[in-house]
């Protein structure tokens, strides 16, 4: 009987395996297409490869590449190389076809003879020969009166650098056009509304990459906006309901006119006129003493006054609608204020859980419109690997996991695990944004640390909770928290403590952090300053075994010197004491 069962089982397995093999034979596995880029350096090759991935469906690797993919890829590579100053590159593509055959084609310009339309490429290898990098060598200006030449050059190159490297002086046609546009805009904002800057002569050396340019600048007379007569037409009326004249006495140009019109539109947006249009036309030009005084007429057509219908949200699959509704300062029946609607879009974006937030309006009646926010939710979990080295702890590594939009309420949870040769650390933070109002966040955190010090092993664990408030008007952050932690050094030798030293204690404290930040960039500041202070008080009234006060003050200052040099200074000081 056992022998018969074994034979039957063997026959069953044989049939099963033969079935699998027939399925495998009928549906052979296809390998995804391969892409390789070389000739532009290690990091450059990776960046270019990433740029070509936008041509593929997100998260998918195609079984083969088409002729269109190859041609579009060459176009993208040429655009990137031109941006980096390589105007005469040579790109060759070696293609391995699906049937095993190979073909190659060389591009010396972005668009040339097309590939066969039915091409199926299993492997594509883009080889780049960038050629010479073109860079600005000499820039000469004629007719420049009110803008210093050094500042004018800064629109095209980085001036004032320690070393005039070619990569800081890159030339390409788009960079040249952008520089001309920026220089012209500066002159127009000074009131030279007819100002223009053009290239008079351009000399390009194809062997060295040097590019010399002679610019001709014509500023013309300066214009001043002397007066603006404002006529306001409500609804469909043909006669102005309000008329007033203001005297800005400001440098006049089309850019100033656009800014002034936008200010008028904003005023009537706030009153519930979302269709307000403004046209500004000159009434009179009065040349006097080298200046042109311009009197203007601004016609404001408010259109109908509109009320808010329904406020709707689209695209939120995980996010609770109540969370989104609290961020929008509009209610059904309110006058439709486009500025408030835009502020709601901004507050939704600041939650950090949406990849995009779009705003649109739909008619819901004669004088009513629905306000619709269309969102695209971002990823829910992010994982980061950590790696570092310290002189005492040596190698350390870890992982950070962050979960977004927890419970669909825009909460954020972050877990960090770090291990080194000397320590183990765990941190967990949980944040509830704008729980107590706009710009007021509530947070909880907890931690654990085991660290081998030179003479003892440190154990610390605890947690706390607090409130964070951001004061936008003065660029200041304030957070107040209660923190409780246990500190243990029980295995320490007695001789490293004073006679009545504490080896194990629980510390309850209130910590206040205040930060005032007026830097232009938090990562790479070039100007501005930052002030930071921390005050902590531990007391037995806060369930603490010890009593102390700790104060820390720090500040930094950043000042630009010329176009490329920066001065940075910082100072910090701390004090810990026990009153009495």
Coordinates of C-alpha atoms in Angstrom, one line a residue:
X1 CA 0.0 0.0 0.0
X2 CA 2.7 2.6 0.8
X3 CA 4.5 1.7 -2.4
X4 CA 1.3 2.2 -4.4
X5 CA 0.7 5.6 -2.8
X6 CA 4.2 6.7 -3.5
X7 CA 3.8 5.7 -7.2
X8 CA 0.5 7.6 -7.4
X9 CA 2.1 10.6 -5.8
X10 CA 5.0 10.5 -8.2
X11 CA 2.7 10.3 -11.2
X12 CA 0.7 13.2 -9.9
X13 CA 3.8 15.3 -9.4
X14 CA 5.1 14.4 -12.9
X15 CA 1.8 15.5 -14.5
X16 CA 1.8 18.7 -12.4
X17 CA 5.4 19.5 -13.4
X18 CA 4.6 18.8 -17.1
X19 CA 1.7 21.1 -16.9
X20 CA 3.8 23.9 -15.5
X21 CA 6.4 23.3 -18.1
X22 CA 3.8 23.5 -20.9
X23 CA 2.5 26.7 -19.4
X24 CA 6.0 28.1 -19.2
X25 CA 6.7 27.0 -22.8
X26 CA 3.5 28.7 -24.1
X27 CA 4.2 32.0 -22.2
X28 CA 7.9 32.7 -22.2
X29 CA 9.1 35.4 -19.9
X30 CA 10.1 38.6 -21.5
X31 CA 12.9 40.7 -20.1
X32 CA 12.4 44.5 -19.7
X33 CA 14.2 46.8 -22.1
X34 CA 17.6 48.1 -21.0
X35 CA 18.8 51.7 -21.0
X36 CA 22.4 52.8 -20.6
X37 CA 24.0 56.3 -20.8
X38 CA 27.7 57.0 -20.8
X39 CA 30.1 59.8 -21.5
X40 CA 28.9 62.4 -19.1
X41 CA 30.5 61.4 -15.8
X42 CA 29.1 59.2 -13.1
X43 CA 26.6 61.7 -11.6
X44 CA 25.8 63.2 -15.0
X45 CA 24.9 59.8 -16.5
X46 CA 22.6 59.1 -13.6
X47 CA 20.9 62.5 -13.9
X48 CA 20.4 62.1 -17.7
X49 CA 19.0 58.6 -17.2
X50 CA 16.5 59.9 -14.7
X51 CA 15.6 62.6 -17.1
X52 CA 14.7 60.0 -19.7
X53 CA 12.5 58.1 -17.3
X54 CA 9.8 60.8 -17.7
X55 CA 9.1 59.2 -21.2
X56 CA 8.1 55.9 -19.5
X57 CA 4.8 55.2 -17.7
X58 CA 5.3 55.7 -14.0
X59 CA 6.5 52.5 -12.3
X60 CA 6.7 50.5 -15.5
X61 CA 9.6 49.2 -17.5
X62 CA 8.6 48.5 -21.1
X63 CA 9.5 45.3 -22.9
X64 CA 11.0 47.3 -25.7
X65 CA 11.7 50.8 -26.8
X66 CA 10.1 52.4 -29.8
X67 CA 11.7 54.7 -32.4
X68 CA 9.7 57.6 -30.8
X69 CA 11.3 56.9 -27.4
X70 CA 14.8 57.0 -28.9
X71 CA 14.2 60.2 -30.8
X72 CA 12.5 62.0 -27.8
X73 CA 15.3 60.8 -25.6
X74 CA 17.9 62.3 -27.9
X75 CA 15.9 65.6 -27.9
X76 CA 15.9 65.7 -24.1
X77 CA 19.6 65.0 -23.9
X78 CA 20.4 67.8 -26.4
X79 CA 18.3 70.2 -24.4
X80 CA 20.1 69.2 -21.1
X81 CA 23.6 69.5 -22.8
X82 CA 22.7 72.9 -24.2
X83 CA 21.6 74.1 -20.8
X84 CA 25.1 73.1 -19.5
X85 CA 26.8 75.0 -22.2
X86 CA 27.6 72.2 -24.7
X87 CA 26.2 73.5 -27.9
X88 CA 27.8 71.1 -30.4
X89 CA 27.5 67.6 -28.8
X90 CA 27.6 64.3 -30.6
X91 CA 25.2 61.6 -29.4
X92 CA 25.5 58.0 -30.8
X93 CA 22.9 55.4 -30.0
X94 CA 23.7 51.7 -30.2
X95 CA 20.5 49.7 -30.4
X96 CA 20.0 46.0 -29.9
X97 CA 16.8 44.9 -31.6
X98 CA 14.3 42.4 -30.4
X99 CA 15.4 39.8 -33.0
X100 CA 19.1 40.1 -31.9
X101 CA 20.2 42.5 -34.7
X102 CA 22.0 45.7 -34.0
X103 CA 21.9 49.2 -35.6
X104 CA 23.6 52.5 -34.7
X105 CA 22.8 56.1 -35.5
X106 CA 24.6 59.3 -34.7
X107 CA 23.0 62.7 -33.9
X108 CA 24.8 65.9 -34.3
X109 CA 21.6 68.0 -33.9
X110 CA 18.4 67.3 -32.0
X111 CA 16.2 66.7 -35.0
X112 CA 17.5 64.9 -38.1
X113 CA 16.7 61.8 -40.2
X114 CA 14.0 59.8 -38.4
X115 CA 14.4 56.1 -37.4
X116 CA 12.2 53.4 -38.9
X117 CA 8.8 53.7 -37.3
X118 CA 8.4 49.9 -36.5
X119 CA 11.6 49.7 -34.5
X120 CA 11.6 47.5 -31.4
X121 CA 14.7 48.0 -29.3
X122 CA 15.6 45.6 -26.5
X123 CA 18.7 47.6 -25.4
X124 CA 19.6 51.2 -26.1
X125 CA 23.0 52.7 -25.3
X126 CA 23.4 56.4 -25.5
X127 CA 27.0 57.5 -25.9
X128 CA 27.7 61.2 -25.4
X129 CA 30.6 63.3 -26.6
X130 CA 29.8 66.7 -25.2
X131 CA 32.5 68.7 -27.0
X132 CA 33.6 72.1 -25.8
X133 CA 31.7 74.0 -23.1
X134 CA 30.8 77.5 -24.3
X135 CA 31.1 80.3 -21.8
X136 CA 31.0 84.1 -21.6
X137 CA 34.4 85.6 -21.9
X138 CA 33.9 89.3 -22.4
X139 CA 30.7 91.3 -21.9
X140 CA 30.7 95.0 -23.1
X141 CA 27.8 97.4 -22.7
X142 CA 27.1 100.7 -24.4
X143 CA 24.3 103.1 -23.5
X144 CA 24.0 101.8 -19.9
X145 CA 23.3 104.8 -17.6
X146 CA 21.4 103.9 -14.4
X147 CA 22.5 100.3 -13.9
X148 CA 26.1 99.6 -12.8
X149 CA 27.9 97.5 -15.4
X150 CA 28.8 94.9 -12.7
X151 CA 25.1 94.4 -11.9
X152 CA 24.3 94.2 -15.6
X153 CA 26.9 91.4 -16.0
X154 CA 25.4 89.5 -13.1
X155 CA 22.3 88.9 -15.2
X156 CA 24.4 86.7 -17.5
X157 CA 27.2 85.4 -15.3
X158 CA 28.2 85.0 -11.7
X159 CA 30.4 88.0 -11.0
X160 CA 32.9 88.5 -8.2
X161 CA 33.8 84.9 -7.8
X162 CA 37.2 83.9 -6.4
X163 CA 37.9 81.8 -9.5
X164 CA 36.3 82.7 -12.9
X165 CA 35.5 79.1 -13.7
X166 CA 33.7 78.3 -17.0
X167 CA 30.8 76.5 -15.2
X168 CA 29.9 79.8 -13.6
X169 CA 29.9 81.7 -16.9
X170 CA 27.9 79.2 -19.1
X171 CA 26.7 80.5 -22.4
X172 CA 23.7 79.3 -24.3
X173 CA 21.1 81.1 -26.3
X174 CA 18.3 80.8 -23.7
X175 CA 20.6 82.1 -21.0
X176 CA 21.4 85.1 -23.2
X177 CA 17.7 85.8 -23.9
X178 CA 16.9 85.5 -20.2
X179 CA 19.7 87.9 -19.2
X180 CA 18.4 90.5 -21.8
X181 CA 14.9 90.1 -20.5
X182 CA 16.0 90.6 -16.8
X183 CA 18.1 93.7 -17.7
X184 CA 15.2 95.2 -19.7
X185 CA 12.8 94.5 -16.8
X186 CA 15.1 96.3 -14.3
X187 CA 15.3 99.4 -16.5
X188 CA 11.5 99.4 -17.0
X189 CA 10.9 99.2 -13.3
X190 CA 13.1 102.3 -13.0
X191 CA 10.6 104.1 -15.2
X192 CA 12.3 103.7 -18.6
X193 CA 9.2 102.2 -20.2
X194 CA 10.8 102.3 -23.7
X195 CA 14.1 100.7 -22.6
X196 CA 15.5 97.9 -24.7
X197 CA 18.7 95.8 -24.6
X198 CA 19.9 94.0 -27.7
X199 CA 23.0 92.1 -28.9
X200 CA 25.0 94.3 -31.2
X201 CA 27.7 91.7 -31.9
X202 CA 28.4 88.2 -30.7
X203 CA 31.8 86.4 -31.4
X204 CA 31.9 82.7 -30.6
X205 CA 35.1 80.7 -30.7
X206 CA 34.2 77.0 -31.5
X207 CA 37.7 75.8 -30.5
X208 CA 38.0 77.4 -27.0
X209 CA 34.3 78.0 -26.2
X210 CA 34.9 81.7 -25.5
X211 CA 31.9 83.9 -26.3
X212 CA 32.3 87.7 -26.4
X213 CA 29.2 89.9 -26.6
X214 CA 28.7 93.6 -27.3
X215 CA 25.3 94.9 -25.9
X216 CA 23.6 98.0 -26.9
X217 CA 21.2 99.5 -24.3
X218 CA 18.7 102.3 -25.1
X219 CA 17.0 103.6 -22.0
X220 CA 15.0 106.6 -23.4
X221 CA 13.4 109.2 -21.2
X222 CA 12.1 108.3 -17.7
X223 CA 8.4 108.2 -17.2
X224 CA 6.6 109.0 -13.9
X225 CA 3.0 108.1 -13.1
X226 CA 1.7 111.5 -11.9
X227 CA -2.0 110.7 -11.4
X228 CA -4.5 107.9 -11.9
X229 CA -8.2 108.7 -12.3
X230 CA -10.2 105.7 -11.0
X231 CA -13.7 105.1 -12.4
X232 CA -15.6 102.2 -10.9
X233 CA -18.6 100.6 -12.8
X234 CA -20.7 98.2 -10.7
X235 CA -22.5 95.4 -12.5
X236 CA -23.6 96.3 -16.0
X237 CA -23.9 100.1 -15.4
X238 CA -22.5 102.3 -18.1
X239 CA -21.8 105.4 -15.9
X240 CA -19.2 105.3 -13.1
X241 CA -20.6 104.9 -9.6
X242 CA -17.3 106.0 -7.9
X243 CA -14.7 108.4 -9.2
X244 CA -11.5 109.4 -7.4
X245 CA -8.0 110.5 -8.4
X246 CA -4.8 109.3 -6.7
X247 CA -1.2 110.6 -7.2
X248 CA 1.3 107.8 -6.9
X249 CA 4.2 109.8 -8.3
X250 CA 6.1 106.5 -9.1
X251 CA 8.3 105.3 -11.9
X252 CA 5.9 104.3 -14.7
X253 CA 6.1 101.3 -17.0
X254 CA 3.8 98.5 -18.2
X255 CA 5.0 96.4 -15.3
X256 CA 4.0 99.1 -12.8
X257 CA 0.6 99.4 -14.6
X258 CA 0.1 95.6 -14.2
X259 CA 0.9 95.8 -10.4
X260 CA -1.4 98.7 -9.9
X261 CA -4.3 97.0 -11.8
X262 CA -3.8 93.8 -9.7
X263 CA -4.0 95.9 -6.5
X264 CA -7.4 97.3 -7.7
X265 CA -8.7 93.9 -8.6
X266 CA -7.8 92.5 -5.2
X267 CA -9.7 95.3 -3.4
X268 CA -13.0 94.3 -5.2
X269 CA -12.3 90.5 -4.9
X270 CA -12.5 91.0 -1.2
X271 CA -16.0 92.6 -1.6
X272 CA -17.4 89.7 -3.5
X273 CA -16.8 90.7 -7.1
X274 CA -14.7 87.8 -8.5
X275 CA -15.0 88.9 -12.1
X276 CA -13.5 92.3 -11.6
X277 CA -11.5 93.6 -14.6
X278 CA -9.2 96.6 -14.7
X279 CA -8.0 98.5 -17.8
X280 CA -5.4 101.3 -17.5
X281 CA -4.9 103.7 -20.4
X282 CA -2.8 106.9 -20.5
X283 CA -4.8 110.1 -20.7
X284 CA -1.9 112.6 -21.1
X285 CA 1.9 112.6 -21.4
X286 CA 3.7 115.8 -20.3
X287 CA 7.4 116.0 -21.0
X288 CA 9.0 118.3 -18.5
X289 CA 12.7 118.7 -17.6
X290 CA 13.8 115.4 -19.1
X291 CA 11.0 113.5 -17.5
X292 CA 7.7 112.3 -19.0
X293 CA 4.8 112.8 -16.6
X294 CA 1.9 110.4 -17.3
X295 CA -1.7 110.9 -16.3
X296 CA -3.7 107.6 -16.4
X297 CA -7.3 106.5 -16.5
X298 CA -8.2 103.2 -14.7
X299 CA -11.6 101.7 -15.4
X300 CA -12.8 99.1 -13.0
X301 CA -15.6 96.8 -14.1
X302 CA -16.7 94.8 -11.1
X303 CA -19.2 92.5 -12.8
X304 CA -22.0 90.9 -10.7
X305 CA -21.6 90.3 -7.0
X306 CA -21.4 86.6 -6.4
X307 CA -22.3 84.5 -3.3
X308 CA -20.7 81.1 -2.4
X309 CA -22.8 78.1 -3.3
X310 CA -21.5 74.7 -2.2
X311 CA -17.8 74.2 -1.2
X312 CA -16.8 70.8 -2.5
X313 CA -13.7 68.6 -2.5
X314 CA -12.6 66.2 -5.2
X315 CA -9.9 63.5 -5.3
X316 CA -9.7 62.9 -1.6
X317 CA -9.9 59.2 -1.2
X318 CA -8.3 58.8 2.3
X319 CA -8.5 62.3 3.7
X320 CA -11.6 63.1 5.8
X321 CA -13.6 65.9 4.3
X322 CA -14.1 67.5 7.8
X323 CA -10.3 68.0 8.0
X324 CA -10.3 69.8 4.6
X325 CA -13.4 71.8 5.4
X326 CA -11.8 73.4 8.5
X327 CA -9.0 74.8 6.3
X328 CA -11.3 76.6 3.9
X329 CA -12.5 80.0 5.3
X330 CA -15.6 80.1 3.1
X331 CA -19.1 79.1 4.0
X332 CA -22.2 78.7 1.8
X333 CA -23.9 82.1 1.4
X334 CA -20.8 84.2 1.9
X335 CA -19.8 86.7 -0.6
X336 CA -17.3 85.0 -2.9
X337 CA -13.9 86.4 -2.0
X338 CA -11.3 85.0 -4.3
X339 CA -8.5 85.9 -1.9
X340 CA -10.1 83.8 0.8
X341 CA -10.6 81.0 -1.6
X342 CA -7.0 81.1 -2.5
X343 CA -6.0 81.2 1.1
X344 CA -8.0 78.0 1.6
X345 CA -6.0 76.4 -1.2
X346 CA -2.8 77.5 0.4
X347 CA -3.8 76.0 3.8
X348 CA -4.7 72.7 2.2
X349 CA -1.3 72.7 0.5
X350 CA 0.5 73.4 3.8
X351 CA -0.9 70.1 5.3
X352 CA 1.8 68.3 3.3
X353 CA -0.4 65.4 2.3
X354 CA -1.3 66.5 -1.2
X355 CA 0.9 66.5 -4.3
X356 CA -1.3 69.2 -5.8
X357 CA -4.3 71.3 -4.9
X358 CA -6.3 73.0 -7.7
X359 CA -9.1 75.5 -7.3
X360 CA -12.0 76.2 -9.7
X361 CA -15.5 77.7 -9.7
X362 CA -18.7 76.4 -11.2
X363 CA -21.9 78.4 -11.7
X364 CA -24.7 77.2 -9.4
X365 CA -27.2 79.9 -10.1
X366 CA -27.5 83.4 -11.5
X367 CA -25.3 85.0 -8.8
X368 CA -24.0 81.9 -7.1
X369 CA -20.9 79.8 -7.7
X370 CA -19.7 76.5 -6.2
X371 CA -16.1 76.5 -5.0
X372 CA -14.3 73.3 -5.8
X373 CA -10.9 72.1 -4.5
X374 CA -9.4 69.3 -6.6
X375 CA -6.6 67.5 -4.8
X376 CA -4.2 64.7 -5.6
X377 CA -3.1 62.8 -2.5
X378 CA 0.5 62.1 -2.0
X379 CA 2.2 58.9 -0.8
X380 CA 1.4 57.5 2.6
X381 CA 4.7 56.1 3.7
X382 CA 8.3 57.3 3.2
X383 CA 11.3 55.2 4.1
X384 CA 14.8 56.7 4.4
X385 CA 18.1 54.9 5.1
X386 CA 20.5 56.7 7.4
X387 CA 24.3 56.4 7.5
X388 CA 27.0 58.3 9.4
X389 CA 30.3 58.2 11.1
X390 CA 31.5 59.8 14.4
X391 CA 34.9 59.8 16.0
X392 CA 33.5 58.2 19.2
X393 CA 30.5 56.1 18.0
X394 CA 32.3 55.1 14.8
X395 CA 29.9 53.8 12.1
X396 CA 26.2 54.3 12.6
X397 CA 23.2 53.4 10.5
X398 CA 19.5 53.3 10.7
X399 CA 16.1 53.7 9.1
X400 CA 13.5 56.4 9.3
X401 CA 9.9 55.6 8.5
X402 CA 7.4 58.4 8.1
X403 CA 3.6 57.9 7.7
X404 CA 1.6 60.7 6.3
X405 CA -2.1 61.5 6.7
X406 CA -2.6 59.1 9.6
X407 CA -6.3 58.2 10.1
X408 CA -7.1 60.5 7.2
X409 CA -6.7 63.5 9.4
X410 CA -3.4 64.9 8.0
X411 CA -1.5 63.7 11.1
X412 CA 2.2 62.8 10.7
X413 CA 4.0 60.0 12.5
X414 CA 7.8 59.4 12.3
X415 CA 9.8 56.5 13.7
X416 CA 13.6 56.7 13.7
X417 CA 15.9 53.7 14.6
X418 CA 19.7 54.3 14.8
X419 CA 22.3 51.8 15.8
X420 CA 26.1 52.4 16.1
X421 CA 29.0 50.7 17.8
X422 CA 28.4 52.6 21.0
X423 CA 24.7 53.4 21.1
X424 CA 21.1 52.5 20.3
X425 CA 18.5 55.1 19.8
X426 CA 14.8 55.1 19.1
X427 CA 12.6 58.2 18.5
X428 CA 8.9 58.5 17.7
X429 CA 7.2 61.7 16.9
X430 CA 3.5 62.3 16.2
X431 CA 2.2 65.7 15.0
X432 CA -1.4 66.9 14.5
X433 CA -1.2 70.0 12.3
X434 CA -3.5 73.0 13.0
X435 CA -5.4 71.1 15.6
X436 CA -6.1 74.2 17.7
X437 CA -6.4 76.7 14.9
X438 CA -4.4 78.0 12.0
X439 CA -0.6 77.6 12.4
X440 CA -1.1 75.9 15.8
X441 CA 0.1 72.3 15.9
X442 CA 0.0 69.8 18.7
X443 CA 2.7 67.1 19.0
X444 CA 3.8 64.1 21.1
X445 CA 7.1 62.4 21.1
X446 CA 9.0 59.6 22.9
X447 CA 12.5 58.4 22.9
X448 CA 14.9 55.7 24.1
X449 CA 18.7 55.9 24.3
X450 CA 21.3 53.4 25.4
X451 CA 24.9 54.7 25.0
X452 CA 28.2 53.3 26.3
X453 CA 30.1 56.2 27.8
X454 CA 33.7 55.9 28.7
X455 CA 33.1 55.2 32.4
X456 CA 29.4 54.1 32.5
X457 CA 26.4 53.1 30.4
X458 CA 23.8 55.7 29.9
X459 CA 20.1 54.9 29.7
X460 CA 17.6 57.6 28.8
X461 CA 13.9 57.2 28.0
X462 CA 10.8 59.3 28.2
X463 CA 8.5 61.5 26.2
X464 CA 6.4 64.7 26.2
X465 CA 3.7 66.7 24.5
X466 CA 3.5 70.3 23.4
X467 CA 2.0 73.0 21.2
X468 CA 3.8 74.8 18.4
X469 CA 2.7 78.2 17.0
X470 CA 4.0 79.9 13.9
X471 CA 3.6 83.7 13.8
X472 CA 3.8 84.5 10.1
X473 CA 3.7 88.2 10.4
X474 CA 7.0 88.3 12.3
X475 CA 8.6 85.1 11.0
X476 CA 8.7 83.6 14.5
X477 CA 8.1 80.1 15.9
X478 CA 7.2 79.4 19.5
X479 CA 6.7 75.9 21.0
X480 CA 6.0 75.0 24.6
X481 CA 6.2 71.5 25.8
X482 CA 6.1 69.3 28.9
X483 CA 8.8 66.6 28.9
X484 CA 9.4 63.7 31.3
X485 CA 12.5 61.5 31.1
X486 CA 14.3 58.9 33.2
X487 CA 18.1 59.1 33.3
X488 CA 20.0 56.1 34.6
X489 CA 23.7 55.5 35.2
X490 CA 23.5 52.8 37.8
X491 CA 26.6 50.8 36.7
X492 CA 28.9 53.8 37.1
X493 CA 31.8 53.6 39.5
X494 CA 31.2 55.5 42.8
X495 CA 34.3 57.6 42.4
X496 CA 33.0 59.5 39.4
X497 CA 30.2 61.0 41.5
X498 CA 30.3 63.3 44.4
X499 CA 29.3 61.9 47.7
X500 CA 25.6 62.7 47.3
X501 CA 25.5 62.3 43.5
X502 CA 22.4 61.1 41.8
X503 CA 22.7 58.0 39.6
X504 CA 19.1 57.5 38.7
X505 CA 16.5 60.3 38.4
X506 CA 13.2 61.2 36.8
X507 CA 13.2 64.7 35.3
X508 CA 10.0 66.6 34.7
X509 CA 10.4 69.9 33.0
X510 CA 8.7 72.6 30.9
X511 CA 10.7 73.6 27.8
X512 CA 10.1 76.8 25.7
X513 CA 11.7 77.3 22.3
X514 CA 11.6 80.6 20.5
X515 CA 13.0 81.1 17.0
X516 CA 13.0 84.3 14.9
X517 CA 14.3 83.6 11.4
X518 CA 14.8 86.3 8.8
X519 CA 17.3 84.4 6.5
X520 CA 16.6 84.3 2.8
X521 CA 17.2 80.5 2.7
X522 CA 17.2 78.0 5.7
X523 CA 19.8 75.7 4.0
X524 CA 22.1 78.0 2.1
X525 CA 21.5 81.5 3.6
X526 CA 23.1 84.5 1.8
X527 CA 21.6 87.3 3.9
X528 CA 19.6 87.8 7.0
X529 CA 19.8 86.6 10.5
X530 CA 18.4 84.0 12.9
X531 CA 17.9 84.2 16.7
X532 CA 17.1 81.1 18.8
X533 CA 16.5 80.6 22.5
X534 CA 15.6 77.7 24.7
X535 CA 14.5 77.9 28.4
X536 CA 13.9 74.8 30.4
X537 CA 12.8 74.6 34.0
X538 CA 12.8 71.3 36.0
X539 CA 11.1 71.3 39.4
X540 CA 9.6 68.9 41.9
X541 CA 6.3 70.7 41.2
X542 CA 6.6 69.1 37.7
X543 CA 7.1 65.6 39.1
X544 CA 10.9 65.9 38.9
X545 CA 13.5 64.4 41.2
X546 CA 15.9 67.3 40.5
X547 CA 15.6 71.1 40.2
X548 CA 17.4 73.2 37.7
X549 CA 17.0 75.9 35.1
X550 CA 18.7 75.8 31.7
X551 CA 19.0 78.7 29.2
X552 CA 20.5 78.6 25.7
X553 CA 20.9 81.5 23.3
X554 CA 22.2 81.4 19.8
X555 CA 22.3 83.6 16.7
X556 CA 23.7 83.8 13.2
X557 CA 24.2 86.6 10.8
X558 CA 24.7 86.4 7.0
X559 CA 25.8 89.2 4.8
X560 CA 26.6 89.2 1.0
X561 CA 29.9 90.7 0.0
X562 CA 29.9 91.4 -3.7
X563 CA 28.2 88.9 -6.0
X564 CA 29.7 85.6 -4.9
X565 CA 31.3 86.1 -1.5
X566 CA 29.3 85.7 1.7
X567 CA 30.1 86.6 5.4
X568 CA 28.7 84.2 8.0
X569 CA 29.0 84.6 11.8
X570 CA 27.4 82.7 14.6
X571 CA 27.5 82.7 18.4
X572 CA 25.9 80.5 21.0
X573 CA 26.0 80.4 24.8
X574 CA 24.4 78.2 27.4
X575 CA 23.9 78.3 31.2
X576 CA 22.5 75.7 33.6
X577 CA 22.0 76.5 37.3
X578 CA 19.8 75.9 40.3
X579 CA 18.3 78.9 41.9
X580 CA 19.1 79.2 45.6

